[in-house]
Amino acid sequence: MADTTIVEESTETNIFGESINVDAAISVEELATMMATADSVPATVKATATDVCAKKGCWMKVAMNDSTEMRITFKDYGFFVPKDIAGKQIVFEGFAKKEITSVEDLKHFAEDGGQSPEEIAKITEPEEAITFEATGVVIM
């Protein structure tokens, strides 16, 4: 019998990017603990999507344990996720890193997320946060 913990690349609508082992997933709290002492770590993470790029599905966000959100982008812009996955459980694999996001990029992400011009105008400072570049995503 085949190992069912490995998710293979397929045409199913809930698998995007490279194959990942969903059983190896850690929580966002565990990732935050790992990132407290590192600048970058490889990880497979299970979380709930809180927001998705409304234009293309080219990024998504998950809630962290400290009331902040972590933005997940996709390696080499190689795949996108459906735009309607907010609220769904996801597992994603790749690399987490600490990063400073410029005001220009934050405004671009806000526009893609469907925020109003007034909300976008309030973005005036760069943001230091944990970001994630995923090589694969599974929507549970």
mmCIF file of C-alpha atoms in Angstrom, residues 16-124:
data_model
loop_
_atom_site.group_PDB
_atom_site.id
_atom_site.type_symbol
_atom_site.label_atom_id
_atom_site.label_comp_id
_atom_site.label_asym_id
_atom_site.label_seq_id
_atom_site.Cartn_x
_atom_site.Cartn_y
_atom_site.Cartn_z
ATOM 1 C CA PHE A 16 -0.498 23.423 -5.449
ATOM 2 C CA GLY A 17 3.249 23.446 -6.116
ATOM 3 C CA GLU A 18 5.604 20.674 -4.998
ATOM 4 C CA SER A 19 4.733 17.517 -3.058
ATOM 5 C CA ILE A 20 4.753 17.886 0.719
ATOM 6 C CA ASN A 21 4.394 15.629 3.752
ATOM 7 C CA VAL A 22 1.341 17.010 5.574
ATOM 8 C CA ASP A 23 2.012 14.823 8.632
ATOM 9 C CA ALA A 24 5.286 16.697 9.233
ATOM 10 C CA ALA A 25 3.457 20.010 9.725
ATOM 11 C CA ILE A 26 4.043 22.141 12.810
ATOM 12 C CA SER A 27 1.846 24.938 14.177
ATOM 13 C CA VAL A 28 2.472 28.643 13.575
ATOM 14 C CA GLU A 29 3.251 28.894 17.302
ATOM 15 C CA GLU A 30 6.054 26.346 16.890
ATOM 16 C CA LEU A 31 7.338 28.257 13.850
ATOM 17 C CA ALA A 32 7.348 31.523 15.829
ATOM 18 C CA THR A 33 9.382 29.830 18.583
ATOM 19 C CA MET A 34 11.900 28.543 16.022
ATOM 20 C CA MET A 35 12.171 32.002 14.433
ATOM 21 C CA ALA A 36 12.917 33.634 17.808
ATOM 22 C CA THR A 37 16.484 32.326 17.519
ATOM 23 C CA ALA A 38 16.966 32.149 13.735
ATOM 24 C CA ASP A 39 16.788 34.410 10.701
ATOM 25 C CA SER A 40 15.554 31.645 8.387
ATOM 26 C CA VAL A 41 14.248 28.087 8.835
ATOM 27 C CA PRO A 42 12.833 25.393 6.546
ATOM 28 C CA ALA A 43 9.402 24.272 7.751
ATOM 29 C CA THR A 44 6.113 22.584 6.956
ATOM 30 C CA VAL A 45 3.315 24.492 8.697
ATOM 31 C CA LYS A 46 -0.412 23.916 9.278
ATOM 32 C CA ALA A 47 -2.578 27.006 9.777
ATOM 33 C CA THR A 48 -5.792 28.724 8.766
ATOM 34 C CA ALA A 49 -5.657 31.102 5.799
ATOM 35 C CA THR A 50 -6.870 34.557 6.877
ATOM 36 C CA ASP A 51 -6.471 36.499 3.629
ATOM 37 C CA VAL A 52 -5.588 35.846 -0.018
ATOM 38 C CA CYS A 53 -4.568 38.065 -2.935
ATOM 39 C CA ALA A 54 -7.895 39.064 -4.483
ATOM 40 C CA LYS A 55 -6.369 39.622 -7.929
ATOM 41 C CA LYS A 56 -4.494 36.371 -8.655
ATOM 42 C CA GLY A 57 -4.090 34.293 -5.511
ATOM 43 C CA CYS A 58 -0.354 35.058 -5.614
ATOM 44 C CA TRP A 59 -0.020 35.378 -1.806
ATOM 45 C CA MET A 60 -1.936 34.446 1.318
ATOM 46 C CA LYS A 61 -1.748 35.243 5.020
ATOM 47 C CA VAL A 62 -2.082 33.191 8.195
ATOM 48 C CA ALA A 63 -2.533 34.417 11.765
ATOM 49 C CA MET A 64 0.479 34.154 14.062
ATOM 50 C CA ASN A 65 0.193 33.598 17.814
ATOM 51 C CA ASP A 66 0.882 37.262 18.655
ATOM 52 C CA SER A 67 -2.059 38.799 16.742
ATOM 53 C CA THR A 68 0.084 39.503 13.682
ATOM 54 C CA GLU A 69 -0.164 37.851 10.292
ATOM 55 C CA MET A 70 2.490 36.096 8.225
ATOM 56 C CA ARG A 71 2.458 36.590 4.454
ATOM 57 C CA ILE A 72 3.131 33.509 2.337
ATOM 58 C CA THR A 73 4.345 33.945 -1.232
ATOM 59 C CA PHE A 74 5.057 31.169 -3.706
ATOM 60 C CA LYS A 75 8.528 30.208 -4.929
ATOM 61 C CA ASP A 76 9.459 31.776 -8.256
ATOM 62 C CA TYR A 77 5.837 32.907 -8.727
ATOM 63 C CA GLY A 78 5.432 29.296 -9.866
ATOM 64 C CA PHE A 79 1.881 28.689 -8.675
ATOM 65 C CA PHE A 80 -1.109 30.467 -7.174
ATOM 66 C CA VAL A 81 -3.895 29.429 -4.799
ATOM 67 C CA PRO A 82 -7.656 29.956 -5.152
ATOM 68 C CA LYS A 83 -8.835 33.397 -4.089
ATOM 69 C CA ASP A 84 -11.578 31.983 -1.850
ATOM 70 C CA ILE A 85 -9.575 29.992 0.718
ATOM 71 C CA ALA A 86 -9.724 32.460 3.642
ATOM 72 C CA GLY A 87 -10.946 30.515 6.673
ATOM 73 C CA LYS A 88 -9.724 27.155 5.359
ATOM 74 C CA GLN A 89 -7.044 24.934 6.918
ATOM 75 C CA ILE A 90 -3.878 24.788 4.830
ATOM 76 C CA VAL A 91 -0.488 23.106 5.022
ATOM 77 C CA PHE A 92 2.456 24.813 3.348
ATOM 78 C CA GLU A 93 6.141 23.959 3.036
ATOM 79 C CA GLY A 94 9.166 26.101 2.292
ATOM 80 C CA PHE A 95 11.285 28.651 4.159
ATOM 81 C CA ALA A 96 10.367 31.194 6.821
ATOM 82 C CA LYS A 97 12.549 34.272 7.157
ATOM 83 C CA LYS A 98 12.651 37.584 8.967
ATOM 84 C CA GLU A 99 12.220 40.378 6.462
ATOM 85 C CA ILE A 100 11.576 44.104 6.241
ATOM 86 C CA THR A 101 8.824 44.861 3.714
ATOM 87 C CA SER A 102 8.998 48.283 2.052
ATOM 88 C CA VAL A 103 6.124 50.776 2.114
ATOM 89 C CA GLU A 104 5.815 50.355 -1.668
ATOM 90 C CA ASP A 105 5.412 46.576 -1.368
ATOM 91 C CA LEU A 106 3.002 46.898 1.570
ATOM 92 C CA LYS A 107 0.833 49.262 -0.490
ATOM 93 C CA HIS A 108 0.948 46.844 -3.439
ATOM 94 C CA PHE A 109 -0.133 43.942 -1.201
ATOM 95 C CA ALA A 110 -2.917 46.081 0.301
ATOM 96 C CA GLU A 111 -4.176 46.961 -3.181
ATOM 97 C CA ASP A 112 -4.088 43.286 -4.220
ATOM 98 C CA GLY A 113 -5.975 42.467 -1.020
ATOM 99 C CA GLY A 114 -8.793 44.817 -1.982
ATOM 100 C CA GLN A 115 -8.180 47.521 0.621
ATOM 101 C CA SER A 116 -9.612 50.981 0.010
ATOM 102 C CA PRO A 117 -7.440 53.907 -1.172
ATOM 103 C CA GLU A 118 -7.916 55.457 2.288
ATOM 104 C CA GLU A 119 -6.574 52.324 4.009
ATOM 105 C CA ILE A 120 -3.644 52.154 1.591
ATOM 106 C CA ALA A 121 -2.775 55.827 2.226
ATOM 107 C CA LYS A 122 -2.339 55.017 5.949
ATOM 108 C CA ILE A 123 0.641 52.763 5.145
ATOM 109 C CA THR A 124 3.659 54.974 5.843
#
